[in-house]
PDB file of C-alpha atoms in Angstrom:
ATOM      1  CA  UNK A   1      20.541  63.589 -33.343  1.00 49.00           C
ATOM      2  CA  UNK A   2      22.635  60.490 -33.056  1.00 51.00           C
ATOM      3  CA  UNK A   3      20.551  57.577 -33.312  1.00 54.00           C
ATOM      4  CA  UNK A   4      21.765  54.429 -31.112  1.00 52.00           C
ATOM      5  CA  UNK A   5      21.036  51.618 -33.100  1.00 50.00           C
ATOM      6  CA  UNK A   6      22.846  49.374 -30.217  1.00 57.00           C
ATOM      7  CA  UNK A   7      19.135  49.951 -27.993  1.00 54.00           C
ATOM      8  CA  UNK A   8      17.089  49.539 -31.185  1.00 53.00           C
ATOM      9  CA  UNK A   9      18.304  46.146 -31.668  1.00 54.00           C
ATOM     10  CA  UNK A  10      18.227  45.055 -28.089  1.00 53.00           C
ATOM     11  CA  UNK A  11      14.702  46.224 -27.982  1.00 55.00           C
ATOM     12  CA  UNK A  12      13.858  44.251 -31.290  1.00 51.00           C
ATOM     13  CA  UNK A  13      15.267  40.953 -30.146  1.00 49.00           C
ATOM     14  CA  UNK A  14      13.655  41.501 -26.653  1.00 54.00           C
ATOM     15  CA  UNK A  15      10.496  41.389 -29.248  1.00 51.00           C
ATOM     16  CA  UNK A  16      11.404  38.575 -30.669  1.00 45.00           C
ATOM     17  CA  UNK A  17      11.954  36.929 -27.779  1.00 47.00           C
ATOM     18  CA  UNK A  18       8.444  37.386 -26.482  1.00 46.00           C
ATOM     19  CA  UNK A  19       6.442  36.477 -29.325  1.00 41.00           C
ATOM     20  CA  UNK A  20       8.818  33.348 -29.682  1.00 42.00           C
ATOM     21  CA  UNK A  21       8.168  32.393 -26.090  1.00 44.00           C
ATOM     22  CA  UNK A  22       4.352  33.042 -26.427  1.00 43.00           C
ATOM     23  CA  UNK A  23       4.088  31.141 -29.564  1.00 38.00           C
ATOM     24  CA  UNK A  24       5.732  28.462 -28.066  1.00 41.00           C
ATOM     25  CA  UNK A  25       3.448  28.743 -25.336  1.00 46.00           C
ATOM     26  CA  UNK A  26       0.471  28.890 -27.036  1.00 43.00           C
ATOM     27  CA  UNK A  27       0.914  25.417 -29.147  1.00 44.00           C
ATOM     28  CA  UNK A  28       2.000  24.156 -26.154  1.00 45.00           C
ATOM     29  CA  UNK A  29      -1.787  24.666 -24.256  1.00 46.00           C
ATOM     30  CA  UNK A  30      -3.613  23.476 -27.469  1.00 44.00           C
ATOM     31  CA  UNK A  31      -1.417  20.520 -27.958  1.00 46.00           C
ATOM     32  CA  UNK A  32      -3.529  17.429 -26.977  1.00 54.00           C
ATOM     33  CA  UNK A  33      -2.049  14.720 -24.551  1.00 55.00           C
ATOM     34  CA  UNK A  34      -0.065  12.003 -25.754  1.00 56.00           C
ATOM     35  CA  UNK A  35      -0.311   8.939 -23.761  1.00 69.00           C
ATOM     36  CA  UNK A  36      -0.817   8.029 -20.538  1.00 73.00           C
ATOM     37  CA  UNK A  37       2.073   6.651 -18.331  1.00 79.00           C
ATOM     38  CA  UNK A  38       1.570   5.019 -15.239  1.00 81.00           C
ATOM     39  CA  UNK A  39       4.194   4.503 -12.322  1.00 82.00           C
ATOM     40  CA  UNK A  40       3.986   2.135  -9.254  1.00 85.00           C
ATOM     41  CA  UNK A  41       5.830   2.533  -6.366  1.00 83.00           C
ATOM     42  CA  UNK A  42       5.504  -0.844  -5.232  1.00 70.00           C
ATOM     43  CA  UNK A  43       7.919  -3.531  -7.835  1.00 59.00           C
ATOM     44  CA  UNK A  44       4.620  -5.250  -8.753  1.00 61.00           C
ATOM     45  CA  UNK A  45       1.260  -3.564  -9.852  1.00 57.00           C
ATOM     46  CA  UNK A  46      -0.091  -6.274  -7.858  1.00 74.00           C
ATOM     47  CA  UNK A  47      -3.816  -4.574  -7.330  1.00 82.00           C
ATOM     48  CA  UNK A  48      -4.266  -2.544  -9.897  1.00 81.00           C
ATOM     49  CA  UNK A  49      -3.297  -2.597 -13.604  1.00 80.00           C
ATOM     50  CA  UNK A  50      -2.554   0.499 -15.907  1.00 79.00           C
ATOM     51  CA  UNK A  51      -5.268  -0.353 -17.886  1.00 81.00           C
ATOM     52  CA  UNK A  52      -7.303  -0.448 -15.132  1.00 82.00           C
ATOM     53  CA  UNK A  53      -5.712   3.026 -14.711  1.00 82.00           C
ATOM     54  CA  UNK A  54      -6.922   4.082 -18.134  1.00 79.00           C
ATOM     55  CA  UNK A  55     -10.301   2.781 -17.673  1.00 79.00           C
ATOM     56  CA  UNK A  56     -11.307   4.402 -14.484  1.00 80.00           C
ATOM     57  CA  UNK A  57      -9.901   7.907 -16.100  1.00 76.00           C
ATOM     58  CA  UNK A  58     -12.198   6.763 -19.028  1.00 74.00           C
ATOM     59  CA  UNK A  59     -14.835   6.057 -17.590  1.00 74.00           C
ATOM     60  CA  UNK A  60     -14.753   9.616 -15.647  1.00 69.00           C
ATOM     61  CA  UNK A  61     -14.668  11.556 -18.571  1.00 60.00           C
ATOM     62  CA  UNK A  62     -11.200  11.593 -18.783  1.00 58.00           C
ATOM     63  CA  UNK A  63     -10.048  10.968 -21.990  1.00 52.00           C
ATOM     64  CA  UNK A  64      -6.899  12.520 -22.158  1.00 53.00           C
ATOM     65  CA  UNK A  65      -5.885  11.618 -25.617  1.00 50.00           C
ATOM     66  CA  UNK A  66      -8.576  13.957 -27.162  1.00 48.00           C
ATOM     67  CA  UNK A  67      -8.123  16.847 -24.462  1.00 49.00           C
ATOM     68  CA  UNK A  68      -6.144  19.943 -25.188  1.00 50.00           C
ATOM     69  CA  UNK A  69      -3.429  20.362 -22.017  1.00 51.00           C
ATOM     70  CA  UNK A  70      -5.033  23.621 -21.089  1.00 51.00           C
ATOM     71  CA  UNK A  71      -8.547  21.908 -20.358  1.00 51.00           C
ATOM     72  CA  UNK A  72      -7.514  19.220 -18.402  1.00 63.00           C
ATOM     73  CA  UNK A  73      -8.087  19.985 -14.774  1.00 74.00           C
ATOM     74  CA  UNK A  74      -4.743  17.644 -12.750  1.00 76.00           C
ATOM     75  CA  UNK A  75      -7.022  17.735  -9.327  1.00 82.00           C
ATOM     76  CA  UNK A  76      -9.465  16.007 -10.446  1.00 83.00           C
ATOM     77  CA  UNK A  77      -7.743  13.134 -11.822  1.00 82.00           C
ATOM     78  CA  UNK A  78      -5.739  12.901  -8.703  1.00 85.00           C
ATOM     79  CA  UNK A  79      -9.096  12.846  -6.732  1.00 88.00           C
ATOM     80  CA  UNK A  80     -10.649  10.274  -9.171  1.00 86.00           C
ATOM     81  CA  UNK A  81      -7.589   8.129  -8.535  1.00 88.00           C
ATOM     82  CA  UNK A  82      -6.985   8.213  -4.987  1.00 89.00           C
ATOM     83  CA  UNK A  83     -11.101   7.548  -4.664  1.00 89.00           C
ATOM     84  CA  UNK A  84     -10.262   3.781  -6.167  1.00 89.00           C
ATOM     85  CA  UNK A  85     -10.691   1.315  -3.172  1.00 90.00           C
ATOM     86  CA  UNK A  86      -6.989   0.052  -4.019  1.00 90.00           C
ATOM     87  CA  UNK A  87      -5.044   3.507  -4.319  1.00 90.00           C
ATOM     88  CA  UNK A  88      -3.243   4.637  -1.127  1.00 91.00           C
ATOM     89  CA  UNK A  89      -1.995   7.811  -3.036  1.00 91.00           C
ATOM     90  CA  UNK A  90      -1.422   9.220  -6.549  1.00 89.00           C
ATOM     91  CA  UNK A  91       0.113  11.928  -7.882  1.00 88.00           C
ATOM     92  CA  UNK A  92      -0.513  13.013 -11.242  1.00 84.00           C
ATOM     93  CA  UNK A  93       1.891  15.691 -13.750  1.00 81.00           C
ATOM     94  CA  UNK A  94       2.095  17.002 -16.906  1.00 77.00           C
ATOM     95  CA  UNK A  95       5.453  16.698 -19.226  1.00 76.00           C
ATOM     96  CA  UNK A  96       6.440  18.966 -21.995  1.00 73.00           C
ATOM     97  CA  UNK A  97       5.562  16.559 -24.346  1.00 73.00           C
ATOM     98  CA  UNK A  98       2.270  15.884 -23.508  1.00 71.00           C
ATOM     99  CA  UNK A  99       2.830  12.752 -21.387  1.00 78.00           C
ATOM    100  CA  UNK A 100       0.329  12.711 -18.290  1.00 78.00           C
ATOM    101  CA  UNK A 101       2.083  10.611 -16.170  1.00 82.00           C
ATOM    102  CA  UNK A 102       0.831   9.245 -12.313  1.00 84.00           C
ATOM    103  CA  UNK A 103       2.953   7.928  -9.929  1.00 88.00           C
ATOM    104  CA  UNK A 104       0.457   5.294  -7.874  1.00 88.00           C
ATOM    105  CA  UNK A 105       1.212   4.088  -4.215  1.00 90.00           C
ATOM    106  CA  UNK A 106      -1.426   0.977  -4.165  1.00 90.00           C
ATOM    107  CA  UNK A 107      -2.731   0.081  -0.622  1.00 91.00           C
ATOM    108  CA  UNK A 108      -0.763  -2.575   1.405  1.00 91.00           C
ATOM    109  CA  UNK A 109      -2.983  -5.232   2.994  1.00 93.00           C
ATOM    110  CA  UNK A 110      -1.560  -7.099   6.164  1.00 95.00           C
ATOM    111  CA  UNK A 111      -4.691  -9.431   7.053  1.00 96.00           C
ATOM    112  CA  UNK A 112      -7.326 -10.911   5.966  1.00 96.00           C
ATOM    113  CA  UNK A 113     -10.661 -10.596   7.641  1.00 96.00           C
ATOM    114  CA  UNK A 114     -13.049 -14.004   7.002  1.00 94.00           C
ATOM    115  CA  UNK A 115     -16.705 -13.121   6.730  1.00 86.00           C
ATOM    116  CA  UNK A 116     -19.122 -12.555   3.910  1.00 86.00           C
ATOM    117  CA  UNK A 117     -17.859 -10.765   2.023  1.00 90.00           C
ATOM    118  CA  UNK A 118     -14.077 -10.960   2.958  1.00 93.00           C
ATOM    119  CA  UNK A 119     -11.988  -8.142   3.242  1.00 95.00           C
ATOM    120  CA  UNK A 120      -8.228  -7.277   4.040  1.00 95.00           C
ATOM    121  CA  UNK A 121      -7.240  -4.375   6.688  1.00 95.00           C
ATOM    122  CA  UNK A 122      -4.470  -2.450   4.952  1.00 94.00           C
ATOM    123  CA  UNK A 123      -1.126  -1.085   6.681  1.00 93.00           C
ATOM    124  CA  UNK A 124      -3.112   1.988   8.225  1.00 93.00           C
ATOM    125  CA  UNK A 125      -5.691   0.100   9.874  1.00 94.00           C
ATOM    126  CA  UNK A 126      -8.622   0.271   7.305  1.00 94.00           C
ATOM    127  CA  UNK A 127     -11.001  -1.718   5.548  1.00 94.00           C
ATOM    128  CA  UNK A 128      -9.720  -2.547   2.051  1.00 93.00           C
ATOM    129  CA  UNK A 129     -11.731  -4.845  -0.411  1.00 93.00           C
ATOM    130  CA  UNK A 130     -10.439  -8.292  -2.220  1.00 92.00           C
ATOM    131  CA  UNK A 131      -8.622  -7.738  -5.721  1.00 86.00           C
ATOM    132  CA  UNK A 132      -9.716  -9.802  -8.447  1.00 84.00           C
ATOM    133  CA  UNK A 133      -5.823  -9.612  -9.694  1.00 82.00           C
ATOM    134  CA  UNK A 134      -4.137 -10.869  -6.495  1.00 85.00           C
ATOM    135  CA  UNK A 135      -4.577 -12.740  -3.274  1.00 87.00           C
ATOM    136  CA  UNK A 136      -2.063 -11.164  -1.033  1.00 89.00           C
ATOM    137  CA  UNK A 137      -0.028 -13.824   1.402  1.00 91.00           C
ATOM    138  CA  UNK A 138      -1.127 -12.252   4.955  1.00 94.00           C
ATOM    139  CA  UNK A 139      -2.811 -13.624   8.001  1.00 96.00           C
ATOM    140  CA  UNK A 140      -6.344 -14.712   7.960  1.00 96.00           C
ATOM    141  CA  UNK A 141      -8.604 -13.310  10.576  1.00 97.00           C
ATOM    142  CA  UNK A 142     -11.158 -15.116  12.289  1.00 96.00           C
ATOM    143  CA  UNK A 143     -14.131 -13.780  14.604  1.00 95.00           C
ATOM    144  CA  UNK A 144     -12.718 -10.705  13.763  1.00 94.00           C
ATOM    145  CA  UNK A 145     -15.244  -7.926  12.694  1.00 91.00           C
ATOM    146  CA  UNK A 146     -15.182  -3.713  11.786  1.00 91.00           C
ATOM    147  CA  UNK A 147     -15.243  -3.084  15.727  1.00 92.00           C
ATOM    148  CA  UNK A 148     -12.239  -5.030  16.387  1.00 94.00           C
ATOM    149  CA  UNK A 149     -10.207  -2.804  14.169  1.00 93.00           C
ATOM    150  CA  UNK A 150      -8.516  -0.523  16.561  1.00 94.00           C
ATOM    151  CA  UNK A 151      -8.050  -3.749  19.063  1.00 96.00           C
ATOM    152  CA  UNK A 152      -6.039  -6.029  16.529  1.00 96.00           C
ATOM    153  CA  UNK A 153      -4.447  -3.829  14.199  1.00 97.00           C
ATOM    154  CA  UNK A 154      -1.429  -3.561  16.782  1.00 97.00           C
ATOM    155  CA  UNK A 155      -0.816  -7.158  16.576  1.00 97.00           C
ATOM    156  CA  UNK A 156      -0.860  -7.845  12.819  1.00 97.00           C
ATOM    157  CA  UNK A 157       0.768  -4.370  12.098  1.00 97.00           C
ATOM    158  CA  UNK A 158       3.724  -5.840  14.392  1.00 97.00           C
ATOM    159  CA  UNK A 159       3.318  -9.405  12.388  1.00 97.00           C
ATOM    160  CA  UNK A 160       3.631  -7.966   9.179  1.00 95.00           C
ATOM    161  CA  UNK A 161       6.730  -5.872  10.674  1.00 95.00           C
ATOM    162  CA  UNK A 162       9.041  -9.127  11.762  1.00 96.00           C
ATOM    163  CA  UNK A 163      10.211 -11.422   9.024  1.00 95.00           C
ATOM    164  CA  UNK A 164       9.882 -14.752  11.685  1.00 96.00           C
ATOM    165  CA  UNK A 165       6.252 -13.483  12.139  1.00 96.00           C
ATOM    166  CA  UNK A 166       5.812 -13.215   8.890  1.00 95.00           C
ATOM    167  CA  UNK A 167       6.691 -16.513   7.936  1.00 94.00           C
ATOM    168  CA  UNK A 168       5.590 -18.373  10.827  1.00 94.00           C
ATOM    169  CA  UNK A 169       2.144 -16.876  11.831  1.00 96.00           C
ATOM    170  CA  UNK A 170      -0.636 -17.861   9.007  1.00 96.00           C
ATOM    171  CA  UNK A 171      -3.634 -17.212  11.231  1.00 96.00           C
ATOM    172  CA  UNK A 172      -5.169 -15.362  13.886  1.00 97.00           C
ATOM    173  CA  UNK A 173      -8.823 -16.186  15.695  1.00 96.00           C
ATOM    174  CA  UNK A 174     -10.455 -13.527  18.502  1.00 96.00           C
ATOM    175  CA  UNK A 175     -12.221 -15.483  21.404  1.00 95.00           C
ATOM    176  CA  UNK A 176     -14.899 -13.889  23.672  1.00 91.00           C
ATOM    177  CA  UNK A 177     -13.676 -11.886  25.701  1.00 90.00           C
ATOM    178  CA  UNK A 178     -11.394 -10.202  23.118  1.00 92.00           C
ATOM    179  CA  UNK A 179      -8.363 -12.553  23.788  1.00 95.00           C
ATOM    180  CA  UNK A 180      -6.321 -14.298  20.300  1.00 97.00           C
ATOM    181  CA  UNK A 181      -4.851 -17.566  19.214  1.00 96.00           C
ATOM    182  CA  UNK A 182      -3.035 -18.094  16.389  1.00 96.00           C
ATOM    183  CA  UNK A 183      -1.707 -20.011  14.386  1.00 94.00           C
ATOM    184  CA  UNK A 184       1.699 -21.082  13.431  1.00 93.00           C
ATOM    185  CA  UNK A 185       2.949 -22.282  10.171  1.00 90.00           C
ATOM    186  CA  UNK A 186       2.901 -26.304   9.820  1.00 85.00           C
ATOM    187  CA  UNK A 187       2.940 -26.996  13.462  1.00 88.00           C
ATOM    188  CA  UNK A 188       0.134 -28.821  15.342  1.00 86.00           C
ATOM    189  CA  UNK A 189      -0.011 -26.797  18.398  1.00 90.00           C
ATOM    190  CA  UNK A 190      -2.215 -23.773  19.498  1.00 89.00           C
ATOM    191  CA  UNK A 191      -0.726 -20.576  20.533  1.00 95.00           C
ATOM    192  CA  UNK A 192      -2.637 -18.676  22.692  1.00 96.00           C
ATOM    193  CA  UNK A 193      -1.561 -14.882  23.041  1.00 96.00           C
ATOM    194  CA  UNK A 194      -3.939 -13.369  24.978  1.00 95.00           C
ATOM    195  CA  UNK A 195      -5.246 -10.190  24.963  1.00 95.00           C
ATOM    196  CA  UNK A 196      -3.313  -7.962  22.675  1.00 96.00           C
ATOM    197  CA  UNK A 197      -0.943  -6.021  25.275  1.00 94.00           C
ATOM    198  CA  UNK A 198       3.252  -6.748  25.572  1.00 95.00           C
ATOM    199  CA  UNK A 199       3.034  -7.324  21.750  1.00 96.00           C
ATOM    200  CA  UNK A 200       7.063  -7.308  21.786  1.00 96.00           C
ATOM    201  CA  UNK A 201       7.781  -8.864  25.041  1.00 95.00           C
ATOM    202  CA  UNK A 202       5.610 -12.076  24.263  1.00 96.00           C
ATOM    203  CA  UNK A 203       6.911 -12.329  20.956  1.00 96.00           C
ATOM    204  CA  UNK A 204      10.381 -12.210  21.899  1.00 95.00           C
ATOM    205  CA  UNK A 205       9.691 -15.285  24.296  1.00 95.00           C
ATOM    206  CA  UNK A 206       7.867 -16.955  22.027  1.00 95.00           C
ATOM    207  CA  UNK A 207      10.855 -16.562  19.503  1.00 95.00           C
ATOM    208  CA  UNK A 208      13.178 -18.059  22.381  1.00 94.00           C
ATOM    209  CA  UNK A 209      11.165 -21.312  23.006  1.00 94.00           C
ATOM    210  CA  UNK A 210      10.211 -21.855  19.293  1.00 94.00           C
ATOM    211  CA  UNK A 211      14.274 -21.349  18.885  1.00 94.00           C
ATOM    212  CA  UNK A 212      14.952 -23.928  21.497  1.00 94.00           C
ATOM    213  CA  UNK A 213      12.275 -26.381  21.107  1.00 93.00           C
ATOM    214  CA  UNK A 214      13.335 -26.295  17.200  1.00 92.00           C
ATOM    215  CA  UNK A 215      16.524 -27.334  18.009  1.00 94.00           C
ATOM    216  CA  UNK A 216      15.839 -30.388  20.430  1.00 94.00           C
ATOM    217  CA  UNK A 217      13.209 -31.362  17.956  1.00 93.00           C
ATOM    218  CA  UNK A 218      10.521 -31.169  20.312  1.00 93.00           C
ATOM    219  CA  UNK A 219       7.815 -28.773  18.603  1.00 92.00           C
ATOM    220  CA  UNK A 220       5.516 -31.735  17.587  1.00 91.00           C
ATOM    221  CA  UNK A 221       5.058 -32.645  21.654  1.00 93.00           C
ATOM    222  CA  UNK A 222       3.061 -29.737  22.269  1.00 93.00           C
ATOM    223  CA  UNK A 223      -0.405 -28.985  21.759  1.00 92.00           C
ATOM    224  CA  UNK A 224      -0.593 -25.693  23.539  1.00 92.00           C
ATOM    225  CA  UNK A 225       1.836 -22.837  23.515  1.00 95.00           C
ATOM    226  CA  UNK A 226       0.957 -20.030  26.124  1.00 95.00           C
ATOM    227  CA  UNK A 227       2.413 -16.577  25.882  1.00 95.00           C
ATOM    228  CA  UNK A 228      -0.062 -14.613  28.581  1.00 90.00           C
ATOM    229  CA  UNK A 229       1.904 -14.781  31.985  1.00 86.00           C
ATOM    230  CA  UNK A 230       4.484 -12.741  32.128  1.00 77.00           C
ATOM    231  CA  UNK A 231       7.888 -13.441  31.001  1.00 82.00           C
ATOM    232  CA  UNK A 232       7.539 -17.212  30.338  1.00 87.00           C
ATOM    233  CA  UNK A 233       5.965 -19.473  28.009  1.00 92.00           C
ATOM    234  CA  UNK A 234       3.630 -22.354  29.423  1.00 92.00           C
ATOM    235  CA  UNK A 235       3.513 -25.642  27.456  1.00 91.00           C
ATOM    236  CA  UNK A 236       0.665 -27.931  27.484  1.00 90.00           C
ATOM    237  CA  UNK A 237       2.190 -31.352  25.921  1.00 90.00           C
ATOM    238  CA  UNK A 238      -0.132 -33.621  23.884  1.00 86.00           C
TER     239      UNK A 238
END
């Protein structure tokens, strides 16, 4: 009987290959973690610092650094970091190394809501506490409270969206009767808005007579700016 020693050895190094791979595997699960690296999407960790990052895992009994890779459960770190009041989303992985890394989308606040204590509302229209690390630059809302939410958010999410907005509008006050004036950026005048409907089309006139009245020099004459009837913008001069 001719023996094929061709199979033999492909069958051997097969072998081989398998208790390689498992070995490899095996060290691999029992290795512990490395470090911790944190990524934020934003260019600034503005709200939230990596060592807060560490503590918070810490403080969940999440030590990493003395956990083997196989114990450590990825969910639940992702759940204890998108619990913290100033995570929008995170998203936590493993490298072959041993590096558990988390890639951290902090919440975005576009106003600030006056009242005790103060609070911002964040890009999506929710409640979002005061950081201890940064005082964003956003309108400040006045007379505004929890129930107003879903009646305001359109007009600062449409602030936040312009750049001359942005720049120009520092403040925002709710009268009775659920109508707004704010407030414009070193200029003496009120501007009343109204109730918050036609976002774009008063904004767009009030862009046009700010754009005018800028250019004849005439902005300090006024002491009310009206942007509630229709497509024009009533002046009230001091």
């Amino acid at each position: 009987m001719k023996i094929n020693y061709n199979y033999i050895k492909a069958i051997l190094v097969l072998g081989l290959v398998v208790f390689l791979y498992g070995f490899a595997e095996k060290r691999n699960e029992v290795r512990e973690l490395s470090h911790l690296e944190v990524e934020f999407t934003q260019t600034e960790n503005l709200y939230l610092t990596e060592e807060a990052v560490n503590k918070l895992l810490i403080q969940n009994k999440l030590a990493f650094e003395k956990v083997g890779k196989e114990t450590l459960d990825l969910n639940r770190v992702e759940a204890v970091l998108n619990n913290h009041a100033m995570i929008e989303n995170a998203e936590v992985y493993l490298t072959l190394k041993g590096t558990l890394k988390t890639r951290i989308s902090q919440r975005r606040p576009i106003g600030r809501v006056l009242g005790k204590p103060a609070f911002y509302i964040d890009r999506l229209g929710e409640k979002m506490p005061l950081s201890p690390n940064y005082s964003a630059r956003v309108p400040v809302l006045k007379g505004v409270t929890e129930n107003d939410f879903e009646e305001v958010y359109p007009l600062i999410k449409y602030i936040n969206s312009d750049e001359f907005l942005t720049e120009h509008v520092t403040g925002i006050s709710r009268l009775s009767g659920g109508v707004y004036q704010l407030e414009v950026r070193k200029m003496d005048f009120d501007l009343f808005f109204g109730k918050v409907e036609r976002i774009e089309n008063k904004f767009n006139n009030f862009k046009a007579f700010y754009k005018k009245a800028h250019k004849d020099d005439i902005l300090s004459t006024y002491k009310m700016v009206d942007l509630q009837f229709g497509n024009q913008v009533v002046c009230t001069k001091k």
